[in-house]
Amino acid sequence: NCVLLLEVIHEPYRQIGTNFLAQDENRDCIMVALYNYVATDEDPKDLFPVGMRFALLTPYMKNSQDDRSKNLMLRCDNPQCIVPYDDEEYVWKRITYIVDDNPSELREKGNQAFTNGNLKSAINYYNRALEHPSIDEDKNREDKIACLSNRAEVNLREERWEEAINDAKDVLLMQKDHAKGKFRLARGLSRSDQSKEALKLSQELLSQGSQDSCSVQRFVTECTRLASEEGGTYNYDGMRKAARTTREKIPFHADFTSPLIAVGVNIQCPSGVSYRGCKALVDIQEGTLVMASKALAFRERDTSEMRVEYNTYETTMEKNSGIHLVEQIVRKVWKCPSFGKKLYSLDAGDYLEDIQPHDLNKINLPRIRAILNSNSFAQVNESHLLSLQWKKFQQTMKAGVSIPESESETDFTDLTNGSGLWLNPSMINHSCSPNCTWSQIGDHMFITTTKAIKKDEELCILYASLYDTTFEERKECFAKWVKPNVGFECACDHCQLLRTNNILRKLTAEVEKAYSQAAQIVTLQGVKMAAAAESILPSQRRRFIFDQFSHLPLRLQHTAIAKLHVLEGSVLKSQKDNLGALASYKRAAEIGYEVRGTGTFEYLTDMWRIVGAAMACDQRDLALTSLETIWNHREFQSLPSEDKRDAFKELTLKYSLPWWLDEPDFGRQKRMEKLISNVLSMQHGKKSKIPRNKKKQKREEIVRRYIDLHSIVTKRN
């Protein structure tokens, strides 16, 4: 219940927070450190000019950098504790009302502040006018309507959708044909998942002959798009183009939750433990969009920090982006108190204190940080790896040498992905046998099924890569998910099996270690995969491990046995048993699909492996079918149209030929190129119209690229 009245006496400057020198009513000076008040795109000098007076509620002091040897300063993390005022009497208006200027003068001051771009002062004046004792008198009716309408506009610009809607509705209650009030109500509804109602209002404005018909017509077009998005139809190409070109302001898109699923419902696992999650209400087909959500808070990642490896949630998230996410969330709760109800519905990890209904509109910093630690998605998703691999390939061919990932300067702006917090996607739990995957376009996240889901089955995604991590590594990662000693235990069938069966757990670890060692030997020593596999896991040992897992369903054999089949296929290929190698690669792909569906880059590499092995067995039809599957995969279709065909050709050569050829072979290279051209021609419903001599030049260019790349890799090894 303490209040400190302060005046800014020196220009503020921005570090992580906003710092400036202030004095109290006794002319005592002290440094003030404010956090979460000034947005990253705002100038603190505009918000805290010299001479500005404000009240600091519940003031406290803290040593700089938590170091007792440093100076003490006033600290404030909560913007709700900052109350600017024009005179000392006004700050006490909640306690003792002081009669202010008349409503008309206050409205004019608000309009002037609005014209000058000072939205905080504008809404302050409109509030004072609407709280004036004489505002309800008949003579002030026009002032009341104008203040409500103008305050609605300020709330729209400040993204306080609910307050804007309420003000606009009050305007229409007093004057039902108020054009600005109706338009502002429509704009607020369009940002609150009520696009159909917004479209109806805007069409009424057009029929009434609105003065600003051009703006209304543009808004009608936008509402039509938003209504379509609320039904699950998105223009992905347009969104990607906007995400690549509109860097400062990410366009708004509506949220979608499929009627086929239930979000945030109670899930009962076989062990008797219950938790919140998402489940299917009916049978759902593979490739179905079940959820699309705009971020509650989003921090685009600096491209210099982008890494190729997949790690859905990174420990670096809090270090690189957490401060910015906290700031965004705090400002949203501050601007729009109703936002707190959505935010505080998310799991807060070990922050077990129940939040009371009357506290939902308050800024609770410890809980906000706990929610971010438990629910934030980090920067790189595995579904982006196709784009990354294509960009990396282009870089390599352009430079003429193999470029280490740490030195890569790939342009990742087409992804526009970053750290963030999403509401409904945060309700989806992890499984090591997921049936959904997530992807980003700008700050919008899409959840898509990767295999058929049965009624009442839980929807799950991956929190960590299956292919690049072992069971023990994932177990350790999840055990400290929120913070050291605070995490969770994966409840999927595979993890439960390994926790209860020591023999299978040890064999799984043995295979994962052997595969990793074999890959290192191939990379560092230039040894063939077959020789590396045979030296680490001899044939007799591989057969024993296969027998131990043979009685299990494919999804429980999991990625370790899929990797073992790849090693087995490499050995069989070296023994000229191409049919046996193809059978092993097909079984690895079958296990991969049962475990993770079609949602990861490994699914594409499995298919490319089959293409190469099928060509080695002269099974052209199988290779052709597999290539058609790859071309039609959603990740290929998500590439920019100008890159799609070239990426398909180049990556197919890169990932298929090594499973067919041990050395560059022009004749066989020509056959693979012809197969690729056939796939592309069939997909476009016509034969290629490239002149024969141009075809020959293109073919020779592709062969030259492959030979160059092969020599680069050999030289590097």
XYZ file of C-alpha atoms in Angstrom:
717
model
C 0.000 0.000 0.000
C 2.979 2.327 -0.507
C 3.246 4.983 -3.228
C 6.302 7.012 -4.200
C 5.807 10.185 -6.276
C 8.693 10.763 -8.696
C 9.827 13.120 -11.440
C 12.193 12.256 -14.309
C 15.210 14.591 -14.175
C 17.546 12.999 -16.737
C 16.975 11.413 -20.154
C 16.366 7.648 -19.948
C 18.518 5.111 -21.763
C 17.813 1.542 -22.818
C 19.757 -1.548 -21.827
C 17.763 -4.696 -21.106
C 15.365 -2.480 -19.205
C 14.919 1.287 -19.113
C 17.081 3.298 -16.721
C 16.827 6.959 -15.763
C 17.476 9.356 -12.880
C 14.431 10.523 -10.888
C 13.779 12.639 -7.807
C 11.068 12.404 -5.176
C 9.087 15.236 -3.544
C 12.043 15.878 -1.189
C 14.405 16.387 -4.160
C 16.291 13.203 -3.312
C 17.681 11.597 -6.471
C 17.971 7.898 -7.306
C 18.404 5.668 -10.346
C 15.211 3.904 -11.485
C 15.274 0.604 -13.430
C 12.032 -0.298 -15.235
C 11.383 -3.596 -16.986
C 8.549 -4.671 -19.320
C 7.237 -1.104 -19.686
C 8.970 0.209 -22.816
C 8.605 -2.004 -25.901
C 11.668 -2.797 -28.010
C 10.374 -0.600 -30.847
C 9.635 2.378 -28.582
C 11.952 5.231 -27.614
C 12.116 5.515 -23.794
C 12.668 9.284 -24.183
C 9.154 9.593 -25.597
C 7.549 7.697 -22.729
C 9.645 9.202 -19.918
C 10.640 12.720 -20.994
C 12.493 14.953 -18.562
C 9.953 16.591 -16.258
C 7.410 13.764 -16.442
C 5.816 12.860 -13.102
C 4.569 9.433 -12.154
C 3.571 7.393 -9.132
C 5.468 4.198 -8.369
C 3.241 1.735 -6.537
C 4.739 -0.801 -4.079
C 8.281 0.587 -4.534
C 11.292 -1.496 -3.558
C 15.050 -1.225 -3.929
C 17.576 -3.655 -5.302
C 21.317 -3.790 -5.871
C 22.395 -3.509 -9.474
C 23.096 -6.941 -10.987
C 22.168 -8.517 -7.627
C 25.622 -7.563 -6.370
C 25.707 -6.026 -2.889
C 28.822 -4.099 -3.827
C 26.819 -2.298 -6.533
C 24.607 0.738 -5.998
C 21.020 0.474 -4.829
C 18.315 1.517 -7.288
C 14.548 1.578 -7.468
C 13.347 -1.482 -9.366
C 9.994 -2.102 -11.059
C 9.127 -5.143 -13.216
C 5.373 -4.601 -13.308
C 3.986 -1.837 -15.592
C 0.760 -1.864 -13.587
C 2.788 -0.187 -10.831
C 3.619 2.860 -13.011
C 0.910 5.569 -12.939
C 1.795 8.726 -14.904
C -0.054 11.873 -13.830
C -0.232 15.542 -14.727
C -0.693 16.841 -11.184
C -0.321 15.317 -7.759
C -4.033 15.359 -7.099
C -4.963 13.223 -10.098
C -2.875 10.230 -9.015
C -5.202 9.818 -6.018
C -8.359 9.797 -8.125
C -9.163 6.230 -7.040
C -9.256 7.354 -3.435
C -10.543 10.945 -3.468
C -12.122 12.189 -6.662
C -10.959 15.645 -7.679
C -13.253 17.514 -10.077
C -11.340 17.984 -13.334
C -11.788 20.170 -16.400
C -15.072 19.889 -18.261
C -15.509 16.827 -20.567
C -15.268 18.865 -23.763
C -11.836 20.275 -22.848
C -10.584 16.854 -21.810
C -11.778 15.388 -25.110
C -9.883 18.077 -27.032
C -6.723 17.362 -25.041
C -7.157 13.662 -25.801
C -7.583 14.373 -29.508
C -4.446 16.511 -29.521
C -2.442 13.775 -27.773
C -3.807 11.224 -30.261
C -2.790 13.430 -33.200
C 0.716 13.706 -31.724
C 0.926 9.912 -31.441
C 0.879 9.864 -27.647
C -1.697 7.111 -27.186
C -1.138 6.707 -23.451
C -1.894 10.361 -22.769
C -4.845 10.265 -25.167
C -6.549 7.388 -23.410
C -5.805 9.044 -20.067
C -7.715 12.177 -21.143
C -10.606 10.160 -22.584
C -10.846 8.206 -19.324
C -10.937 11.421 -17.305
C -13.644 12.847 -19.547
C -15.793 9.714 -19.250
C -15.355 9.682 -15.458
C -16.378 13.330 -15.119
C -19.522 13.811 -12.964
C -21.301 15.755 -15.713
C -20.578 13.367 -18.585
C -24.096 11.844 -18.509
C -25.832 15.187 -18.814
C -27.661 15.779 -22.102
C -25.414 18.671 -23.056
C -22.378 16.363 -22.927
C -23.931 13.477 -24.923
C -21.877 14.212 -28.051
C -18.714 14.423 -25.962
C -19.452 11.021 -24.438
C -20.049 9.398 -27.832
C -16.884 10.973 -29.260
C -14.751 9.938 -26.270
C -16.032 6.348 -26.378
C -15.459 6.132 -30.130
C -11.983 7.663 -29.926
C -11.037 5.491 -26.977
C -12.121 2.465 -29.028
C -9.683 3.545 -31.760
C -6.853 3.916 -29.235
C -7.649 0.479 -27.799
C -7.522 -1.012 -31.289
C -4.080 0.458 -31.910
C -2.928 -0.763 -28.517
C -4.380 -4.245 -29.314
C -6.853 -4.111 -26.446
C -9.493 -5.889 -28.500
C -11.996 -6.555 -25.738
C -11.981 -2.972 -24.457
C -12.321 -1.654 -28.028
C -15.334 -3.900 -28.620
C -17.008 -2.748 -25.402
C -16.464 0.942 -26.195
C -17.765 0.537 -29.754
C -20.844 -1.299 -28.513
C -21.539 1.532 -26.035
C -21.312 4.007 -28.922
C -23.851 2.038 -30.965
C -26.210 1.818 -27.991
C -26.270 5.613 -27.906
C -26.293 6.093 -31.707
C -27.009 2.925 -33.665
C -25.950 4.349 -37.066
C -22.614 5.728 -35.876
C -20.353 4.748 -38.806
C -17.008 4.977 -36.979
C -18.381 3.074 -34.001
C -19.650 0.294 -36.266
C -16.365 0.107 -38.185
C -14.325 0.002 -34.977
C -16.567 -2.700 -33.563
C -16.025 -4.742 -36.735
C -12.240 -4.324 -36.485
C -12.251 -5.452 -32.863
C -14.401 -8.494 -33.664
C -12.095 -9.480 -36.535
C -9.215 -9.750 -34.060
C -11.281 -11.788 -31.575
C -12.093 -14.830 -33.749
C -15.447 -13.328 -34.772
C -14.707 -12.588 -38.423
C -18.164 -13.542 -39.679
C -19.804 -10.935 -37.441
C -17.165 -8.383 -38.494
C -17.819 -9.170 -42.167
C -21.562 -8.657 -41.681
C -21.040 -5.236 -40.043
C -18.599 -4.050 -42.700
C -20.955 -5.102 -45.480
C -23.695 -3.080 -43.784
C -21.368 -0.058 -43.832
C -20.786 -0.492 -47.564
C -24.505 -0.720 -48.248
C -25.052 2.480 -46.207
C -22.550 4.340 -48.370
C -19.685 4.846 -45.891
C -17.556 7.927 -46.499
C -14.351 5.876 -46.384
C -15.593 3.146 -48.718
C -12.083 2.187 -49.891
C -10.944 1.348 -46.348
C -14.169 -0.545 -45.686
C -13.797 -2.511 -48.931
C -10.237 -3.507 -48.006
C -11.500 -4.531 -44.603
C -14.276 -6.644 -46.186
C -11.606 -8.466 -48.188
C -9.568 -9.033 -45.033
C -12.604 -10.281 -43.093
C -13.404 -12.709 -45.900
C -9.886 -14.109 -45.605
C -10.053 -14.324 -41.804
C -13.433 -16.083 -41.929
C -11.917 -18.615 -44.307
C -8.951 -19.110 -41.966
C -11.251 -19.647 -39.004
C -12.599 -22.574 -41.034
C -9.106 -24.011 -41.534
C -8.309 -22.715 -45.056
C -5.039 -20.769 -45.291
C -3.113 -19.322 -48.207
C 0.234 -20.806 -47.212
C 2.151 -19.422 -50.186
C 0.868 -15.919 -49.486
C 1.729 -16.241 -45.789
C 5.269 -17.371 -46.595
C 5.765 -14.531 -49.037
C 4.533 -12.019 -46.459
C 6.731 -13.592 -43.761
C 9.786 -13.210 -46.028
C 9.102 -9.626 -47.056
C 7.238 -8.060 -44.105
C 9.875 -8.116 -41.403
C 8.703 -5.319 -39.132
C 4.989 -6.130 -38.825
C 3.885 -9.755 -39.156
C 0.435 -9.882 -40.813
C -2.505 -10.975 -38.693
C -4.075 -14.373 -39.320
C -6.997 -16.040 -37.587
C -6.737 -19.061 -35.306
C -8.280 -22.421 -36.161
C -9.149 -25.410 -34.002
C -10.590 -28.399 -35.812
C -14.005 -29.622 -34.635
C -12.497 -33.108 -34.898
C -10.418 -32.633 -31.725
C -10.867 -31.608 -28.100
C -8.261 -29.288 -26.535
C -7.269 -29.157 -22.858
C -9.271 -32.217 -21.821
C -8.423 -34.752 -19.136
C -6.303 -37.675 -20.420
C -6.077 -40.885 -18.394
C -2.957 -42.952 -19.047
C -2.748 -46.730 -18.313
C -0.670 -46.120 -15.177
C -3.600 -44.221 -13.658
C -2.007 -40.778 -13.922
C -4.230 -38.101 -15.450
C -3.151 -34.908 -17.168
C -4.408 -32.332 -19.654
C -3.975 -32.859 -23.355
C -5.703 -33.040 -26.734
C -7.559 -35.996 -28.191
C -9.440 -36.963 -31.340
C -13.235 -36.928 -31.172
C -13.492 -39.006 -34.377
C -11.113 -40.883 -36.677
C -8.774 -38.376 -38.382
C -6.895 -38.923 -41.630
C -3.167 -38.419 -42.108
C -2.197 -34.925 -43.282
C -5.160 -33.171 -41.637
C -4.691 -29.668 -40.238
C -6.051 -29.867 -36.699
C -4.831 -26.596 -35.233
C -3.462 -23.203 -36.273
C -2.559 -20.613 -33.686
C -1.075 -17.129 -33.522
C 1.631 -16.683 -30.895
C 0.773 -15.091 -27.571
C 4.360 -13.854 -27.613
C 6.950 -14.253 -30.347
C 10.606 -13.425 -30.766
C 12.040 -13.876 -34.235
C 15.430 -15.474 -34.076
C 18.511 -13.664 -35.285
C 19.629 -15.500 -38.422
C 23.208 -15.494 -37.149
C 22.052 -17.737 -34.299
C 20.187 -20.244 -36.506
C 21.377 -23.825 -36.222
C 20.482 -26.741 -38.448
C 20.051 -29.389 -35.768
C 16.604 -30.050 -34.392
C 15.760 -29.264 -30.803
C 12.155 -28.306 -30.247
C 12.777 -26.684 -26.895
C 16.285 -25.337 -26.260
C 17.942 -24.337 -23.046
C 19.207 -21.289 -24.938
C 15.636 -20.096 -25.471
C 15.483 -18.376 -22.094
C 18.932 -16.865 -22.542
C 18.389 -15.519 -26.072
C 14.703 -14.746 -26.210
C 13.151 -15.288 -22.775
C 13.530 -11.678 -21.644
C 11.755 -10.442 -24.760
C 8.956 -12.991 -24.382
C 8.408 -12.017 -20.735
C 8.238 -8.371 -21.767
C 5.647 -9.069 -24.481
C 3.447 -11.132 -22.171
C 3.624 -8.628 -19.325
C 2.648 -5.819 -21.678
C -0.294 -7.846 -23.012
C -1.653 -8.552 -19.526
C -1.156 -4.873 -18.748
C -2.923 -3.699 -21.907
C -5.658 -6.333 -21.974
C -6.534 -7.783 -18.544
C -8.743 -10.452 -20.150
C -5.589 -11.872 -21.757
C -4.548 -13.138 -18.319
C -7.373 -15.670 -18.296
C -5.932 -17.357 -21.400
C -2.346 -17.096 -20.220
C -2.816 -18.438 -16.712
C -4.719 -21.466 -18.029
C -1.373 -22.900 -19.184
C 0.659 -25.274 -17.068
C 3.145 -23.512 -14.791
C 5.345 -26.498 -13.972
C 6.201 -26.639 -10.294
C 4.592 -23.257 -9.632
C 1.754 -24.893 -7.726
C 0.077 -21.912 -6.121
C -3.523 -21.734 -7.357
C -4.430 -18.482 -9.021
C -7.647 -16.873 -7.855
C -10.249 -15.489 -10.312
C -9.738 -11.923 -9.078
C -5.993 -12.233 -9.847
C -6.406 -13.229 -13.512
C -5.992 -9.614 -14.655
C -2.844 -9.029 -12.592
C 0.757 -9.394 -13.678
C 2.229 -12.378 -11.854
C 5.867 -12.416 -12.952
C 6.975 -15.679 -11.253
C 4.046 -17.523 -12.798
C 4.667 -15.983 -16.232
C 8.290 -17.151 -16.161
C 7.199 -20.636 -15.040
C 4.653 -20.821 -17.893
C 7.335 -19.833 -20.414
C 9.773 -22.414 -19.061
C 7.143 -25.155 -19.356
C 5.496 -24.251 -22.658
C 7.766 -22.200 -24.944
C 8.643 -23.540 -28.355
C 12.169 -22.789 -29.476
C 13.593 -21.791 -32.797
C 14.193 -24.734 -35.114
C 11.662 -27.430 -35.919
C 12.602 -30.603 -37.769
C 9.986 -29.953 -40.411
C 12.133 -26.987 -41.516
C 15.109 -29.204 -42.330
C 14.155 -29.650 -45.977
C 14.423 -25.887 -46.537
C 17.650 -25.783 -44.560
C 19.184 -28.665 -46.499
C 18.276 -27.031 -49.794
C 19.791 -23.685 -48.771
C 22.895 -25.428 -47.492
C 23.256 -27.380 -50.732
C 22.989 -24.166 -52.752
C 25.693 -22.591 -50.597
C 28.006 -25.552 -51.025
C 27.688 -25.621 -54.803
C 28.087 -21.852 -55.051
C 31.232 -21.812 -52.910
C 32.715 -24.943 -54.485
C 33.684 -26.297 -51.051
C 31.861 -27.947 -48.191
C 30.936 -25.251 -45.678
C 30.834 -26.129 -41.967
C 27.486 -25.361 -40.355
C 29.143 -22.961 -37.924
C 30.361 -20.821 -40.861
C 27.151 -20.983 -42.859
C 25.577 -17.709 -43.932
C 22.370 -19.238 -45.248
C 19.466 -16.818 -45.630
C 16.793 -18.190 -43.328
C 14.383 -15.314 -43.797
C 11.982 -17.530 -45.714
C 11.337 -19.433 -42.508
C 10.778 -16.462 -40.208
C 10.662 -18.820 -37.266
C 11.625 -18.066 -33.701
C 10.905 -18.618 -30.034
C 7.392 -18.128 -28.825
C 4.441 -19.123 -26.711
C 1.315 -20.496 -28.355
C -1.906 -21.197 -26.467
C -3.526 -24.319 -27.916
C -0.316 -25.974 -29.210
C 1.028 -25.784 -25.646
C -1.732 -28.213 -24.666
C -0.259 -30.953 -26.899
C 1.971 -33.372 -25.029
C 5.105 -35.235 -26.088
C 5.359 -38.808 -27.309
C 8.321 -40.703 -28.760
C 5.753 -42.101 -31.223
C 4.067 -38.847 -32.268
C 1.072 -38.607 -34.568
C 1.351 -34.856 -35.278
C 4.006 -32.357 -36.283
C 4.256 -28.587 -35.995
C 5.561 -25.944 -38.333
C 5.744 -22.149 -38.376
C 5.064 -19.397 -40.851
C 5.915 -16.116 -39.188
C 4.379 -16.161 -35.722
C 1.654 -18.600 -36.759
C 1.970 -22.282 -35.806
C 0.289 -25.154 -37.623
C -0.331 -28.621 -36.162
C -0.838 -31.354 -38.772
C -1.408 -35.099 -38.349
C 1.419 -37.296 -39.640
C -0.566 -40.546 -39.602
C -4.146 -41.694 -39.175
C -5.510 -41.099 -35.655
C -8.302 -43.143 -34.120
C -11.171 -41.793 -32.063
C -10.203 -40.960 -28.428
C -6.483 -41.248 -29.280
C -4.295 -38.500 -27.814
C -2.607 -36.021 -30.150
C 1.149 -35.833 -29.534
C 4.200 -34.122 -31.000
C 7.953 -34.514 -30.562
C 9.771 -32.429 -27.981
C 13.194 -33.774 -29.064
C 14.617 -35.459 -32.148
C 14.281 -39.245 -32.277
C 16.987 -39.757 -34.878
C 19.708 -37.648 -33.266
C 19.100 -38.528 -29.605
C 19.149 -41.790 -27.673
C 16.569 -43.037 -25.201
C 18.859 -42.167 -22.270
C 19.531 -38.676 -23.612
C 15.816 -37.958 -24.004
C 15.115 -39.366 -20.557
C 17.726 -37.053 -19.021
C 16.463 -34.073 -21.028
C 12.838 -34.547 -19.967
C 13.792 -35.061 -16.309
C 14.998 -31.443 -16.135
C 12.540 -30.011 -18.634
C 11.450 -26.972 -16.594
C 14.594 -26.674 -14.493
C 17.021 -29.060 -12.738
C 15.081 -31.855 -11.011
C 11.756 -30.578 -12.360
C 10.466 -32.276 -15.481
C 8.393 -35.198 -16.682
C 8.644 -38.831 -17.730
C 7.549 -39.854 -21.213
C 4.490 -42.118 -20.988
C 4.614 -43.582 -24.518
C 4.571 -47.371 -24.965
C 8.182 -47.468 -26.173
C 9.587 -45.631 -23.138
C 7.496 -47.693 -20.737
C 8.808 -50.875 -22.397
C 12.462 -49.822 -22.063
C 11.969 -48.705 -18.453
C 10.636 -52.142 -17.500
C 12.840 -54.373 -19.719
C 16.546 -54.042 -18.950
C 17.605 -56.383 -21.762
C 15.844 -54.422 -24.490
C 17.045 -51.142 -23.000
C 20.685 -52.289 -23.122
C 20.320 -53.639 -26.670
C 18.716 -50.360 -27.781
C 21.627 -48.396 -26.286
C 24.104 -50.762 -27.983
C 22.540 -50.237 -31.419
C 22.290 -46.459 -31.008
C 25.933 -46.268 -29.961
C 27.040 -48.525 -32.816
C 25.166 -46.488 -35.420
C 26.668 -43.255 -34.110
C 30.184 -44.737 -34.140
C 29.730 -46.097 -37.661
C 28.587 -42.699 -38.927
C 31.629 -41.052 -37.332
C 33.993 -43.580 -38.924
C 32.439 -42.983 -42.338
C 32.732 -39.205 -41.965
C 36.200 -38.997 -40.417
C 37.990 -41.938 -42.037
C 36.206 -42.268 -45.368
C 35.384 -45.921 -44.668
C 32.290 -47.419 -46.285
C 29.249 -47.798 -44.049
C 29.239 -51.576 -44.588
C 32.813 -51.982 -43.327
C 32.158 -49.710 -40.343
C 28.971 -51.599 -39.453
C 30.642 -54.997 -39.739
C 33.546 -53.928 -37.539
C 31.319 -52.585 -34.763
C 28.333 -54.959 -34.936
C 29.228 -58.261 -36.647
C 26.550 -60.176 -38.539
C 25.957 -62.681 -35.740
C 25.373 -59.916 -33.193
C 23.002 -58.071 -35.515
C 20.983 -61.234 -36.040
C 20.742 -61.787 -32.269
C 19.423 -58.246 -31.721
C 16.882 -58.646 -34.545
C 15.598 -61.839 -32.907
C 15.170 -60.121 -29.534
C 12.905 -57.458 -31.059
C 11.159 -59.515 -33.750
C 8.077 -60.304 -31.604
C 7.328 -56.607 -31.015
C 5.119 -54.376 -33.186
C 7.107 -52.106 -35.501
C 6.344 -48.967 -33.470
C 7.907 -50.587 -30.368
C 11.008 -51.681 -32.263
C 11.478 -47.970 -32.790
C 14.339 -45.993 -34.330
C 17.142 -48.187 -32.947
C 16.012 -51.207 -34.967
C 15.340 -48.986 -37.980
C 18.985 -47.875 -37.784
C 20.043 -51.510 -37.448
C 18.176 -52.343 -40.672
C 20.053 -49.515 -42.412
C 23.374 -50.993 -41.235
C 22.238 -54.443 -42.358
C 21.248 -53.092 -45.770
C 24.657 -51.452 -46.200
C 26.397 -54.752 -45.510
C 24.123 -56.676 -47.905
C 24.710 -54.070 -50.623
C 28.492 -54.496 -50.246
C 27.941 -58.253 -50.712
C 26.059 -57.561 -53.999
C 22.771 -58.678 -52.446
C 20.809 -55.685 -53.736
C 17.416 -57.297 -53.164
C 18.304 -58.035 -49.551
C 19.531 -54.448 -49.095
C 16.284 -53.095 -50.556
C 14.262 -55.292 -48.193
C 16.236 -53.962 -45.206
C 15.775 -50.331 -46.273
C 12.047 -50.876 -46.803
C 11.724 -52.373 -43.316
C 13.610 -49.382 -41.849
C 11.145 -47.066 -43.623
C 8.159 -49.091 -42.351
C 9.401 -48.819 -38.764
C 10.051 -45.106 -39.233
C 6.515 -44.520 -40.484
C 4.952 -46.486 -37.608
C 7.019 -44.469 -35.112
C 6.764 -40.907 -36.474
C 4.544 -40.960 -39.543
C 5.394 -38.588 -42.391
C 6.211 -35.532 -40.311
C 10.000 -35.450 -40.202
C 12.889 -35.077 -42.622
C 13.883 -38.698 -41.867
C 10.728 -39.815 -43.675
C 12.059 -38.216 -46.863
C 15.542 -39.710 -46.399
C 13.938 -43.141 -45.916
C 12.117 -42.727 -49.231
C 15.250 -41.499 -51.039
C 17.137 -44.525 -49.698
C 14.479 -46.799 -51.215
C 14.741 -44.934 -54.544
C 18.474 -45.605 -54.756
C 18.179 -49.254 -53.667
C 15.263 -49.853 -56.064
C 17.319 -48.539 -59.000
C 20.134 -50.911 -57.986
C 17.608 -53.761 -58.317
C 16.195 -52.427 -61.602
C 12.837 -51.880 -59.912
C 12.067 -48.682 -61.759
C 8.363 -48.662 -60.897
C 9.107 -48.748 -57.152
C 11.628 -45.921 -57.549
C 9.116 -43.903 -59.564
C 6.347 -44.402 -56.966
C 8.698 -43.414 -54.147
C 9.761 -40.255 -55.987
C 6.126 -39.287 -56.551
C 5.537 -39.692 -52.805
C 8.505 -37.431 -52.082
C 7.385 -34.775 -54.576
C 3.867 -34.700 -53.129
C 5.086 -34.445 -49.542
C 3.859 -31.272 -47.848
C 7.401 -30.108 -47.075
C 8.300 -30.041 -50.763
C 5.056 -28.309 -51.586
C 5.819 -25.704 -48.902
C 9.012 -24.567 -50.663
C 8.883 -21.356 -52.722
C 7.561 -22.157 -56.191
C 10.758 -20.943 -57.850
C 12.845 -23.434 -55.812
C 10.567 -26.462 -55.753
C 11.638 -28.253 -58.944
C 15.359 -27.564 -58.568
C 15.328 -28.653 -54.919
C 13.564 -31.894 -55.846
C 16.131 -32.688 -58.537
C 19.254 -31.772 -56.586
C 18.258 -33.305 -53.243
C 17.065 -36.493 -54.936
C 20.473 -36.881 -56.561
C 22.229 -36.090 -53.287
C 20.252 -38.482 -51.088
C 19.402 -41.308 -53.532
C 22.564 -41.931 -55.553
C 24.793 -42.982 -52.597
C 22.420 -45.930 -51.964
C 22.798 -47.025 -55.586
C 26.309 -46.055 -56.677
C 29.639 -46.375 -54.895
C 31.360 -44.158 -57.469
C 30.063 -41.528 -59.938
C 28.634 -43.211 -63.036
C 27.463 -41.010 -65.915
C 25.193 -43.644 -67.443
C 23.327 -44.427 -64.253
C 23.268 -40.767 -63.340
C 21.501 -40.182 -66.645
C 18.879 -42.814 -65.796
C 18.163 -41.189 -62.415
C 17.866 -37.776 -64.024
C 15.392 -39.147 -66.577
C 13.336 -40.694 -63.787
C 13.189 -37.351 -61.977
C 12.109 -35.581 -65.163
C 9.371 -38.156 -65.688
C 8.014 -37.514 -62.193
C 7.955 -33.763 -62.736
C 6.348 -34.161 -66.167
C 3.631 -36.453 -64.799
C 2.891 -34.056 -61.962
C 2.290 -31.275 -64.482
C 0.208 -33.517 -66.746
C 2.436 -33.049 -69.776
C 5.807 -33.940 -71.206
C 8.752 -31.668 -70.751
C 9.066 -29.015 -73.440
C 12.754 -28.349 -72.855
C 14.653 -28.564 -76.208
C 16.782 -31.675 -76.575
C 20.088 -29.772 -76.561
C 18.985 -27.828 -73.449
C 18.097 -31.139 -71.781
C 21.563 -32.445 -72.537
C 23.204 -29.300 -71.133
C 21.061 -29.488 -67.992
C 21.863 -33.178 -67.540
C 25.584 -32.599 -67.916
C 25.379 -29.709 -65.420
C 23.671 -31.933 -62.834
C 26.229 -34.720 -63.392
C 29.079 -32.219 -63.060
C 27.575 -30.928 -59.802
C 27.306 -34.434 -58.391
C 30.879 -35.303 -59.344
C 32.117 -32.008 -57.852
C 30.197 -32.635 -54.651
C 31.532 -36.201 -54.466
C 35.120 -34.964 -54.843
C 34.529 -32.230 -52.236
C 33.290 -34.747 -49.666
C 36.104 -37.181 -50.483
C 38.709 -34.421 -50.170
C 37.204 -33.245 -46.867
C 37.205 -36.800 -45.464
